Coordinates of C-alpha atoms in Angstrom, one line a residue:
Chain A
M1 CA -84.2 40.0 169.8
S2 CA -87.1 38.2 168.5
E3 CA -89.3 39.3 165.8
V4 CA -92.3 41.1 167.1
Q5 CA -95.7 41.1 165.5
K6 CA -96.7 44.9 165.2
F7 CA -100.3 45.9 165.2
K8 CA -101.8 47.4 162.1
V9 CA -103.0 51.0 162.6
L10 CA -105.0 53.2 160.1
I11 CA -105.6 57.0 160.4
V12 CA -109.1 58.5 159.3
D13 CA -109.3 62.1 159.2
D14 CA -109.9 64.7 156.1
E15 CA -107.6 66.9 157.3
A16 CA -103.7 66.4 156.3
P17 CA -102.1 68.0 159.4
A18 CA -104.4 66.1 161.5
R19 CA -103.4 63.0 160.1
N20 CA -99.9 64.0 160.1
I21 CA -99.5 64.9 163.6
I22 CA -100.6 61.0 164.6
K23 CA -98.1 59.7 162.1
V24 CA -95.4 61.6 163.8
F25 CA -96.4 60.4 167.2
L26 CA -96.6 56.8 165.8
Q27 CA -93.0 56.9 164.5
N28 CA -90.6 55.0 166.8
E29 CA -93.5 53.1 168.3
T30 CA -92.5 49.6 168.6
D31 CA -95.8 47.6 168.9
A32 CA -97.7 49.5 166.2
E33 CA -97.3 50.4 162.6
L34 CA -99.1 52.6 160.4
I35 CA -100.3 50.7 157.2
D36 CA -102.3 53.4 155.4
E37 CA -104.7 56.4 155.8
A38 CA -108.1 57.7 154.6
S39 CA -109.1 61.4 154.0
D40 CA -113.0 60.5 154.0
G41 CA -115.5 58.2 155.2
F42 CA -116.0 56.3 151.9
E43 CA -112.1 55.5 151.6
A44 CA -112.1 54.7 155.2
V45 CA -114.9 52.1 155.0
K46 CA -113.3 50.4 151.9
K47 CA -109.7 50.3 153.5
I48 CA -110.6 49.2 156.9
N49 CA -112.7 46.2 155.3
H50 CA -110.0 45.5 153.0
L51 CA -106.9 45.9 155.0
K52 CA -108.5 44.9 158.5
P53 CA -106.3 47.0 160.7
D54 CA -105.9 46.3 164.5
L55 CA -106.5 50.0 165.5
V56 CA -108.3 52.9 163.8
F57 CA -107.9 56.6 164.7
L58 CA -111.1 58.0 163.7
D59 CA -112.2 61.6 163.2
I60 CA -115.8 62.6 163.9
Q61 CA -116.7 65.2 161.6
M62 CA -115.8 64.4 158.0
P63 CA -117.5 65.2 154.7
K64 CA -120.4 62.8 153.5
L65 CA -120.0 60.2 156.1
T66 CA -119.5 60.8 159.8
G67 CA -117.3 58.7 162.3
F68 CA -120.5 57.3 163.7
E69 CA -122.0 56.4 160.5
L70 CA -118.7 54.9 159.1
L71 CA -118.6 52.8 162.2
E72 CA -122.0 50.9 161.2
L73 CA -120.5 49.9 157.7
L74 CA -117.6 48.1 159.2
E75 CA -117.4 44.4 158.4
T76 CA -114.4 44.0 160.8
K77 CA -114.2 45.3 164.2
P78 CA -111.1 47.1 164.9
E79 CA -110.1 48.8 168.1
I80 CA -111.3 52.6 167.6
I81 CA -109.7 55.6 169.2
F82 CA -111.9 58.7 168.4
V83 CA -110.4 62.1 167.6
T84 CA -112.2 65.0 167.6
A85 CA -111.8 68.7 168.2
Y86 CA -115.2 69.8 169.9
D87 CA -118.3 67.7 170.0
Q88 CA -120.0 67.7 173.5
Y89 CA -122.3 65.1 172.6
A90 CA -119.7 63.0 171.4
V91 CA -117.3 63.2 174.1
K92 CA -120.4 62.4 176.7
A93 CA -121.2 59.2 174.4
F94 CA -117.3 58.3 174.8
E95 CA -117.2 58.7 178.6
L96 CA -120.3 56.9 179.0
N97 CA -119.0 53.8 177.1
A98 CA -115.4 53.7 178.0
V99 CA -114.3 54.3 174.6
D100 CA -110.7 56.0 174.1
Y101 CA -110.8 59.3 172.4
I102 CA -108.7 62.2 172.4
L103 CA -109.2 65.9 172.0
K104 CA -107.6 68.0 169.2
P105 CA -104.9 69.7 170.0
F106 CA -103.5 66.9 172.1
N107 CA -99.8 66.0 173.3
K108 CA -97.6 63.2 173.0
E109 CA -98.4 62.1 176.5
R110 CA -102.2 62.2 176.0
F111 CA -102.0 60.3 172.6
H112 CA -99.5 57.4 174.2
T113 CA -102.0 57.0 177.1
A114 CA -104.7 56.1 174.6
L115 CA -102.5 54.0 172.4
G116 CA -101.3 52.3 175.2
K117 CA -104.7 51.2 176.2
A118 CA -105.8 50.1 172.9
L119 CA -102.6 48.0 172.7
E120 CA -103.2 46.6 176.0
R121 CA -106.6 45.4 174.8
L122 CA -105.4 44.2 171.7
K123 CA -102.8 42.1 173.4
S124 CA -105.3 40.5 175.8
D125 CA -107.4 40.0 172.9
T126 CA -110.3 39.9 174.9
K127 CA -113.5 42.0 174.7
K128 CA -112.4 43.3 171.2
G129 CA -114.3 46.1 170.0
E130 CA -116.9 45.4 172.7
S131 CA -117.0 49.2 173.9
T132 CA -117.2 50.4 170.3
E133 CA -120.3 48.1 170.1
K134 CA -121.7 49.6 173.0
L135 CA -121.0 53.1 171.7
I136 CA -123.1 52.2 168.3
A137 CA -126.0 51.1 170.4
Y138 CA -125.8 54.3 172.7
S139 CA -125.6 56.5 169.6
R140 CA -128.6 54.8 167.8
Q141 CA -130.6 55.4 171.1
T142 CA -129.7 58.8 171.6
T143 CA -129.9 60.6 168.1
E144 CA -133.6 61.9 167.4
N145 CA -135.3 61.5 164.1
L146 CA -132.8 59.5 161.5
Q147 CA -132.2 62.1 158.6
R148 CA -130.0 60.2 156.5
I149 CA -128.8 56.6 156.4
A150 CA -125.6 54.8 155.4
L151 CA -126.1 51.9 153.0
K152 CA -123.7 49.4 151.6
K153 CA -124.0 46.9 148.6
G154 CA -120.8 44.9 147.7
N155 CA -118.1 47.9 147.8
Q156 CA -120.5 50.4 147.1
I157 CA -121.5 52.9 150.0
T158 CA -124.6 55.2 149.7
V159 CA -125.7 57.8 152.1
M160 CA -129.1 59.0 151.2
D161 CA -132.2 60.8 152.9
V162 CA -134.6 58.6 154.7
E163 CA -137.4 60.0 152.4
N164 CA -135.9 57.8 149.5
I165 CA -136.8 54.7 151.4
F166 CA -139.8 53.1 149.8
Y167 CA -140.3 50.4 152.6
I168 CA -138.4 48.2 155.0
E169 CA -138.7 44.4 155.6
A170 CA -137.7 42.1 158.4
Q171 CA -135.1 39.7 157.7
D172 CA -134.2 37.9 161.0
D173 CA -131.5 40.1 162.6
Y174 CA -131.2 42.5 159.6
T175 CA -133.8 44.4 157.8
M176 CA -134.0 44.8 153.9
I177 CA -134.4 48.5 152.8
Y178 CA -136.2 49.1 149.7
T179 CA -135.9 52.0 147.6
Q180 CA -137.2 52.7 144.1
N181 CA -135.0 50.5 142.4
E182 CA -132.7 49.2 144.9
R183 CA -132.4 47.2 147.9
Y184 CA -129.9 47.2 150.9
L185 CA -129.3 44.8 153.9
K186 CA -128.8 46.5 157.2
H187 CA -127.8 45.2 160.4
A188 CA -130.4 47.0 162.4
T189 CA -133.9 45.8 163.7
M190 CA -137.4 46.8 162.9
Q191 CA -137.7 48.3 166.4
Y192 CA -134.7 50.6 165.8
F193 CA -136.2 51.8 162.6
E194 CA -139.6 52.2 164.1
D195 CA -138.3 54.3 166.8
K196 CA -135.9 56.3 164.9
L197 CA -137.9 57.1 161.8
D198 CA -140.1 60.0 161.4
K199 CA -143.5 59.1 162.5
D200 CA -145.3 61.3 160.1
M201 CA -143.7 59.8 157.1
F202 CA -143.2 56.1 158.0
L203 CA -145.7 53.6 159.3
R204 CA -145.2 49.9 160.5
T205 CA -148.1 48.2 158.7
H206 CA -147.3 44.8 159.5
R207 CA -145.1 42.9 162.1
S208 CA -142.4 42.7 159.2
Y209 CA -143.1 45.7 157.3
I210 CA -142.6 49.4 157.8
V211 CA -143.6 51.7 154.7
N212 CA -143.0 55.3 153.7
L213 CA -146.3 56.9 153.4
K214 CA -145.1 59.4 150.7
H215 CA -144.5 56.6 148.5
I216 CA -148.0 55.0 148.6
E217 CA -150.0 54.7 145.4
K218 CA -153.1 52.7 146.7
I219 CA -154.3 50.3 149.2
E220 CA -155.9 47.0 147.8
L221 CA -157.8 44.2 149.0
F222 CA -155.5 41.0 148.8
E223 CA -157.6 38.4 150.1
K224 CA -160.7 38.3 152.2
D225 CA -159.8 40.4 155.2
T226 CA -156.5 41.0 154.4
R227 CA -154.9 44.1 152.3
V228 CA -151.9 45.1 150.6
V229 CA -150.4 48.6 150.1
V230 CA -149.0 49.1 146.2
M231 CA -146.2 51.3 146.2
K232 CA -145.5 54.1 143.5
N233 CA -143.0 51.3 141.9
K234 CA -145.7 48.5 141.9
A235 CA -144.1 46.7 145.0
L236 CA -146.5 45.2 147.3
V237 CA -146.3 45.6 150.9
K238 CA -148.2 43.3 153.4
V239 CA -150.7 45.4 156.1
G240 CA -151.9 43.8 159.0
R241 CA -155.2 44.5 160.9
T242 CA -153.9 47.3 163.3
G243 CA -151.8 48.4 160.6
Y244 CA -154.7 49.0 158.4
T245 CA -156.8 50.8 160.9
V246 CA -153.7 53.1 161.5
L247 CA -152.9 53.5 158.2
K248 CA -156.5 54.5 157.3
E249 CA -156.1 57.5 160.1
K250 CA -152.7 58.7 158.7
L251 CA -154.0 58.7 155.1
S252 CA -157.3 60.5 156.4
L253 CA -159.6 57.6 154.8
Chain B
M1 CA -153.8 80.7 192.0
D2 CA -154.4 78.0 195.0
H3 CA -156.8 78.9 197.8
P4 CA -154.5 80.3 200.2
I5 CA -156.1 78.7 203.2
L6 CA -157.3 75.2 201.7
N7 CA -153.8 74.5 199.8
K8 CA -152.1 73.4 203.2
A9 CA -153.6 71.2 206.2
W10 CA -151.8 73.6 208.7
K11 CA -153.2 76.5 207.3
L12 CA -156.9 75.1 207.5
I13 CA -156.1 74.0 211.1
V14 CA -155.1 77.5 211.9
Y15 CA -158.0 78.6 210.2
I16 CA -160.5 76.5 212.3
L17 CA -158.9 77.4 215.7
F18 CA -159.3 80.8 214.7
W19 CA -162.9 80.6 214.3
G20 CA -162.9 78.5 217.3
L21 CA -161.6 81.4 219.2
V22 CA -164.1 83.7 217.6
G23 CA -166.9 81.3 218.6
T24 CA -165.5 81.3 222.2
F25 CA -165.2 85.0 222.4
Y26 CA -168.6 85.4 221.3
V27 CA -170.1 82.9 223.8
A28 CA -168.4 84.8 226.5
V29 CA -169.8 88.1 225.2
L30 CA -173.3 86.6 225.0
K31 CA -173.1 85.5 228.7
R32 CA -171.4 88.4 230.0
Y33 CA -173.4 91.2 228.2
F34 CA -176.7 89.7 227.4
Q35 CA -177.1 87.2 230.3
T36 CA -178.5 84.6 227.8
E37 CA -178.5 80.9 229.4
H38 CA -175.4 78.5 229.1
G39 CA -176.9 76.3 226.4
L40 CA -178.2 78.8 224.0
S41 CA -174.9 80.8 224.2
L42 CA -172.9 77.9 223.2
T43 CA -175.1 77.0 220.2
E44 CA -175.5 80.4 219.0
G45 CA -171.9 81.4 219.4
F46 CA -170.1 78.5 217.8
L47 CA -172.8 78.0 215.0
H48 CA -172.4 81.4 213.9
A49 CA -168.6 81.5 214.1
A50 CA -168.7 78.1 211.9
V51 CA -171.0 79.5 209.4
L52 CA -169.0 83.0 209.1
G53 CA -165.6 80.9 208.9
L54 CA -167.4 78.9 205.8
L55 CA -168.6 82.0 204.1
N56 CA -165.0 83.9 204.3
I57 CA -163.5 80.9 202.7
G58 CA -165.8 81.8 199.6
T59 CA -164.5 85.5 200.0
W60 CA -161.3 84.4 198.4
Y61 CA -162.9 83.5 195.1
F62 CA -164.7 87.1 195.0
I63 CA -161.4 89.1 195.9
K64 CA -159.5 86.7 193.3
F65 CA -161.7 88.1 190.4
N66 CA -161.9 91.5 191.6
R67 CA -158.5 93.0 191.8
F68 CA -157.9 96.9 191.6
E69 CA -155.2 96.4 188.9
E70 CA -157.8 94.9 186.6
R71 CA -160.7 97.1 187.4
S72 CA -161.7 100.2 187.8
F73 CA -161.8 101.6 191.5
F74 CA -165.5 102.2 191.5
N75 CA -166.2 98.8 190.1
V76 CA -164.5 97.1 192.7
A77 CA -165.8 99.0 195.4
F78 CA -169.1 98.4 194.3
Y79 CA -168.8 94.6 194.1
F80 CA -166.7 94.7 197.4
L81 CA -170.1 96.5 198.9
I82 CA -172.5 94.1 197.3
S83 CA -170.6 91.1 198.4
G84 CA -170.0 92.4 201.9
I85 CA -173.8 92.6 202.2
A86 CA -174.6 89.5 200.5
I87 CA -172.3 87.9 203.0
L88 CA -173.7 89.4 205.9
I89 CA -177.4 88.8 204.9
L90 CA -176.4 85.0 204.3
W91 CA -174.6 84.6 207.4
I92 CA -177.3 86.3 209.6
A93 CA -180.1 84.7 207.7
S94 CA -178.8 81.2 207.7
G95 CA -177.8 81.7 211.5
W96 CA -181.6 82.8 212.1
A97 CA -182.7 80.0 210.6
M98 CA -180.8 77.4 211.9
M99 CA -181.2 78.7 215.3
Q100 CA -185.2 78.7 214.6
I101 CA -184.8 75.1 214.1
L102 CA -182.7 74.3 217.0
T103 CA -184.5 76.2 219.6
E104 CA -187.7 75.1 218.2
R105 CA -188.9 78.4 217.4
S106 CA -188.8 79.8 220.9
E107 CA -190.3 83.3 221.8
N108 CA -186.9 83.8 223.8
Y109 CA -184.8 83.4 220.7
S110 CA -186.7 85.9 218.7
A111 CA -186.6 88.6 221.2
F112 CA -182.5 87.8 221.7
F113 CA -182.2 87.9 217.9
K114 CA -183.6 91.5 217.7
T115 CA -181.3 92.8 220.6
S116 CA -178.2 90.9 219.1
F117 CA -178.9 92.4 215.4
S118 CA -176.5 95.2 215.6
L119 CA -173.8 93.3 217.2
K120 CA -173.7 90.6 214.2
I121 CA -173.6 93.2 211.7
G122 CA -170.8 95.1 213.4
T123 CA -168.8 91.7 214.0
G124 CA -169.5 90.3 210.4
T125 CA -168.4 93.4 208.8
L126 CA -165.2 93.6 210.7
L127 CA -164.5 89.8 209.8
F128 CA -165.3 90.5 206.5
F129 CA -162.6 93.2 206.1
L130 CA -160.3 91.4 208.1
F131 CA -160.3 88.5 205.3
T132 CA -160.5 90.7 202.6
L133 CA -157.3 92.4 203.7
L134 CA -155.6 89.0 204.3
Y135 CA -156.6 88.0 201.0
Y136 CA -155.2 91.2 199.1
V137 CA -151.9 90.7 200.9
V138 CA -151.6 87.1 199.9
I139 CA -152.3 88.2 196.3
Y140 CA -150.1 90.9 196.6
Y141 CA -147.2 88.5 197.9
Q142 CA -147.7 86.0 195.4
K143 CA -147.7 88.4 192.6
N144 CA -144.5 89.9 193.9
K145 CA -142.8 86.3 194.2
E146 CA -144.0 85.7 190.6
N147 CA -142.5 89.0 189.6
L148 CA -139.1 88.1 191.2
L149 CA -139.1 84.6 189.7
R150 CA -140.0 86.1 185.9
K151 CA -136.9 88.4 186.5
A152 CA -134.9 85.8 187.4
E153 CA -135.9 83.5 184.5
M154 CA -135.2 86.7 182.2
A155 CA -132.0 87.4 183.4
S156 CA -130.7 83.7 183.3
S157 CA -132.2 83.6 179.4
L158 CA -130.1 86.7 178.7
N159 CA -127.3 85.1 180.2
E160 CA -127.7 82.1 177.7
M161 CA -128.2 84.3 175.0
E162 CA -124.9 86.1 175.6
L163 CA -123.0 82.8 175.9
A164 CA -124.3 81.6 172.7
N165 CA -123.5 84.9 171.0
L166 CA -119.8 84.6 172.5
K167 CA -119.8 80.9 171.4
S168 CA -120.7 81.8 167.9
Q169 CA -117.9 84.4 168.1
I170 CA -115.4 82.2 169.3
N171 CA -116.5 79.3 167.1
P172 CA -115.0 76.2 169.0
H173 CA -114.6 73.9 166.0
F174 CA -112.8 76.4 164.2
L175 CA -110.4 77.2 167.2
F176 CA -109.8 73.7 168.3
N177 CA -109.1 72.1 164.7
S178 CA -106.7 75.5 163.9
L179 CA -104.8 74.6 167.0
N180 CA -104.5 71.2 166.2
S181 CA -103.0 72.0 162.7
I182 CA -100.7 74.5 164.2
S183 CA -99.3 72.0 166.8
Y184 CA -98.3 70.2 163.5
Q185 CA -96.9 72.9 161.8
I186 CA -94.7 73.5 165.0
I187 CA -92.9 70.0 164.2
E188 CA -92.7 70.5 160.4
N189 CA -92.2 74.3 160.0
P190 CA -91.9 76.5 163.2
E191 CA -91.7 79.7 161.1
E192 CA -95.1 78.9 159.5
A193 CA -96.6 78.0 162.9
R194 CA -95.6 81.3 164.2
E195 CA -97.1 83.2 161.5
S196 CA -100.5 80.9 161.9
L197 CA -100.6 81.8 165.5
V198 CA -100.3 85.6 164.7
K199 CA -103.0 85.2 162.4
L200 CA -105.3 83.2 164.6
S201 CA -104.7 86.0 167.4
D202 CA -105.5 88.9 165.2
Y203 CA -108.6 87.3 163.8
F204 CA -109.9 86.6 167.3
R205 CA -108.8 90.0 168.7
Y206 CA -110.6 91.9 165.9
S207 CA -113.8 89.7 166.2
L208 CA -114.0 90.0 170.2
T209 CA -113.3 93.4 170.4
K210 CA -115.8 94.9 168.0
S211 CA -119.3 95.2 169.2
E212 CA -122.3 94.3 167.0
H213 CA -123.3 97.9 166.7
T214 CA -120.2 99.5 165.0
F215 CA -119.2 99.9 161.7
S216 CA -115.8 99.2 159.8
S217 CA -114.4 99.8 156.5
L218 CA -114.8 97.0 153.9
K219 CA -111.1 96.9 153.7
D220 CA -110.6 96.1 157.4
E221 CA -113.5 93.6 157.6
L222 CA -112.0 91.5 154.4
D223 CA -108.6 91.6 156.0
N224 CA -110.1 89.8 159.0
V225 CA -112.0 87.4 156.7
Y226 CA -108.7 86.7 155.0
R227 CA -107.2 86.0 158.1
Y228 CA -109.8 83.6 158.9
L229 CA -109.7 81.7 155.4
D230 CA -105.8 81.6 156.0
V231 CA -106.1 79.8 159.0
E232 CA -108.7 77.4 157.7
K233 CA -106.4 76.8 154.7
I234 CA -103.7 75.2 157.0
R235 CA -106.5 72.5 157.6
F236 CA -107.8 72.1 154.0
G237 CA -104.8 72.9 151.9
D238 CA -105.8 73.2 148.2
K239 CA -109.0 71.6 149.0
M240 CA -110.3 75.1 149.6
Q241 CA -109.4 78.0 147.0
L242 CA -110.5 81.7 147.1
E243 CA -111.1 83.8 144.0
K244 CA -112.1 87.6 144.1
T245 CA -112.9 90.6 142.2
I246 CA -113.1 93.8 144.3
E247 CA -113.7 97.2 143.0
E248 CA -111.1 99.4 144.4
S249 CA -113.5 102.3 145.1
C250 CA -115.5 100.0 147.7
Y251 CA -112.6 99.6 150.0
A252 CA -113.4 102.6 152.0
Y253 CA -117.2 102.2 152.3
Q254 CA -118.6 101.4 155.9
I255 CA -120.1 98.1 156.7
P256 CA -121.5 96.6 159.8
V257 CA -118.7 94.9 161.8
M258 CA -118.4 91.0 161.1
L259 CA -121.3 90.9 159.0
L260 CA -119.7 88.9 156.2
Q261 CA -118.0 86.4 158.7
P262 CA -120.9 84.0 159.3
L263 CA -121.3 83.8 155.4
F264 CA -117.7 82.7 155.0
E265 CA -118.1 80.4 157.9
N266 CA -121.2 79.0 156.1
C267 CA -118.7 78.5 152.7
V268 CA -116.4 76.5 154.7
K269 CA -119.0 74.5 156.9
H270 CA -121.1 73.5 154.3
G271 CA -118.8 73.7 151.3
V272 CA -115.5 72.7 152.2
Y273 CA -116.3 70.2 155.2
E274 CA -119.0 68.5 153.2
S275 CA -117.0 67.9 150.1
S276 CA -114.2 65.7 149.2
D277 CA -113.5 67.9 146.0
T278 CA -112.0 71.3 145.7
V279 CA -114.3 74.1 146.8
T280 CA -113.8 77.6 145.4
I281 CA -115.2 80.3 147.3
R282 CA -116.0 83.5 145.0
L283 CA -116.2 86.8 146.3
D284 CA -117.2 89.9 144.0
V285 CA -117.8 93.3 145.1
S286 CA -119.2 95.8 143.0
D287 CA -119.7 99.6 143.3
Q288 CA -123.4 100.8 142.1
P289 CA -124.9 104.4 142.2
D290 CA -126.9 104.2 145.3
Y291 CA -125.2 101.1 147.1
F292 CA -122.5 98.5 146.7
S293 CA -123.2 94.7 146.3
I294 CA -120.9 92.1 148.1
V295 CA -121.7 88.6 146.3
I296 CA -120.2 85.3 148.1
A297 CA -120.5 82.0 146.4
N298 CA -119.4 78.4 146.5
N299 CA -119.6 75.2 144.9
I300 CA -121.3 72.6 147.1
D301 CA -120.8 68.8 146.5
P302 CA -124.3 67.6 145.0
D303 CA -124.0 64.4 147.2
A304 CA -123.3 66.3 150.6
K305 CA -126.8 66.2 152.6
P306 CA -127.4 69.6 154.0
K307 CA -127.0 69.8 157.6
K308 CA -129.2 70.8 160.2
G309 CA -129.1 74.5 161.6
T310 CA -127.8 75.7 158.4
S311 CA -129.7 79.0 158.4
T312 CA -128.6 80.3 162.0
G313 CA -125.8 82.5 160.2
L314 CA -127.9 83.7 157.5
N315 CA -130.7 84.6 159.7
N316 CA -128.5 86.5 161.9
V317 CA -127.0 88.5 158.9
D318 CA -130.7 89.1 157.7
R319 CA -131.7 90.4 160.9
R320 CA -128.9 92.7 161.4
L321 CA -129.4 94.2 157.8
K322 CA -133.1 94.9 158.6
L323 CA -132.2 96.3 162.1
I324 CA -129.6 98.8 160.6
Y325 CA -130.7 99.8 157.3
K326 CA -134.6 99.2 158.2
R327 CA -135.1 97.5 154.6
N328 CA -135.7 93.8 154.0
D329 CA -134.5 93.6 150.5
L330 CA -130.8 93.7 151.1
L331 CA -130.1 90.0 151.3
D332 CA -130.5 87.5 148.3
I333 CA -129.9 83.9 148.4
E334 CA -129.8 81.6 145.6
K335 CA -129.2 77.9 145.9
T336 CA -128.9 75.3 143.2
G337 CA -128.0 71.6 143.1
D338 CA -124.4 72.6 143.4
S339 CA -123.7 76.0 144.0
F340 CA -124.7 78.4 147.0
K341 CA -124.7 82.2 146.5
V342 CA -125.4 85.0 148.9
R343 CA -125.8 88.8 147.8
I344 CA -125.9 91.8 150.1
R345 CA -126.4 95.3 149.0
I346 CA -125.1 97.9 151.3
P347 CA -126.8 101.4 150.9
K348 CA -124.4 104.1 150.7
P349 CA -124.7 107.1 152.9
K350 CA -126.8 110.1 151.3
Q351 CA -124.5 112.7 149.8
A352 CA -124.8 115.9 151.6

């Protein structure tokens, strides 16, 4: 018998019994082996980015970072099998995007159906993580106003209220998010933020800028006809002509 | 409300046909009983039918704003009379004026007008009554339909409320997650699994059989809370701790059934779920002269962001306390950066 390369599996769930049951079901599996487990979202992001597993069993409700938020912070794209107890919204999202998911509690048979499908995809090595990408796009589309945001800088993950954002700057496919003293790069478009951020708090003042009205100190004349917003931390943000009209309205000037 | 005749093309056509019929009938009467000549009969008959038809479309607006259920009977009767007379005058006068023009003020017509006057008054009054009646029927029918619709809506929203209530009693998150951990216990420790199932069943039996309006002793209520916490502890292990201090004398006091449950669920949902460190739930029950107080507190992870829908459980407790004890000073909430505390005071029954 030749030595078979086993696929690396990681389990993410905050409840020990829930992890254990997957561990038990994975025993004697010839194609897959468990390499590690994580009990919260932060730990999971670190481990997944570091160990680069092929397949992740991912719980959705976890402290601090949900399964969905976690996905956005991954540098590698493993196959994902979602594991959840009761979440009507999520189940609908999975079905629409053909992502594997299992509902707690589950039996060995259901578990192996999901595992089999994922392994098949890994073996054929095509469309890797494609359905997961679609799911991220879908959940970005359907969620209402963004309340909090998961950001990463090096190995440090921060989850914060969007009201702490000072302004957002376009950087090609990415956006740079500025807070009082920090900045974070995020893989998301300006359009996404414009749609998802509370319109009473945030305003797109310029093609490349979205500003948090709460943190504006003043508006200054920059050159003839152009203006800039001075933030409370003295940062300067460009204002376009239409942006200025709307800005005046919002600040009731 | 739309105009009951103008809102559909087919109704308008029927209406026009009806007045055509009235006109034909009138023409026939004129020729038979008044021996008027052919041309005059036709003009006189259809012109008057057309004018009265137009005027009676307007009758609707008068009926619509002159309803028995909104005004006094005499008021309605008075306006009814006035508008009837107004329509009659308008009809006869405009008919007369137009006929004057059409017949070029012929002497003949003036004579005929005098003889046909009472016929016109009779016909006009009759038709006015007829349409008034029709419009009242329409209004009554529409109101009835609206009422039925409203009743159906109310029934369905009531069903939704009951469903939401049931869901909150069952708490699907708790149920499915617990069953999942028990499914692991079955593999690892069947004896423990059986214990857990019994606890889970007892908990649900208690919460589903007691109605919202009954009372239970604090002892029974707390026993059910402990079952709930024991089942949650399978999932969270040592991450969840319970510390309690309870004055013995309080156990026998009566409290509303399942009053405390949402508060402990909040401790788990916002404390334990959202934290990666140990969360301790503190329960203190103390006996006071006029009341006894129940304090439920837990530490929360300062990093954890409060989730939406946090206050449903608390609002429910608040509402029930107000409803049952008719006082709004029984619930205190104290929230700091890293702790959450709820204090409930339950008045003791007055000694006889």
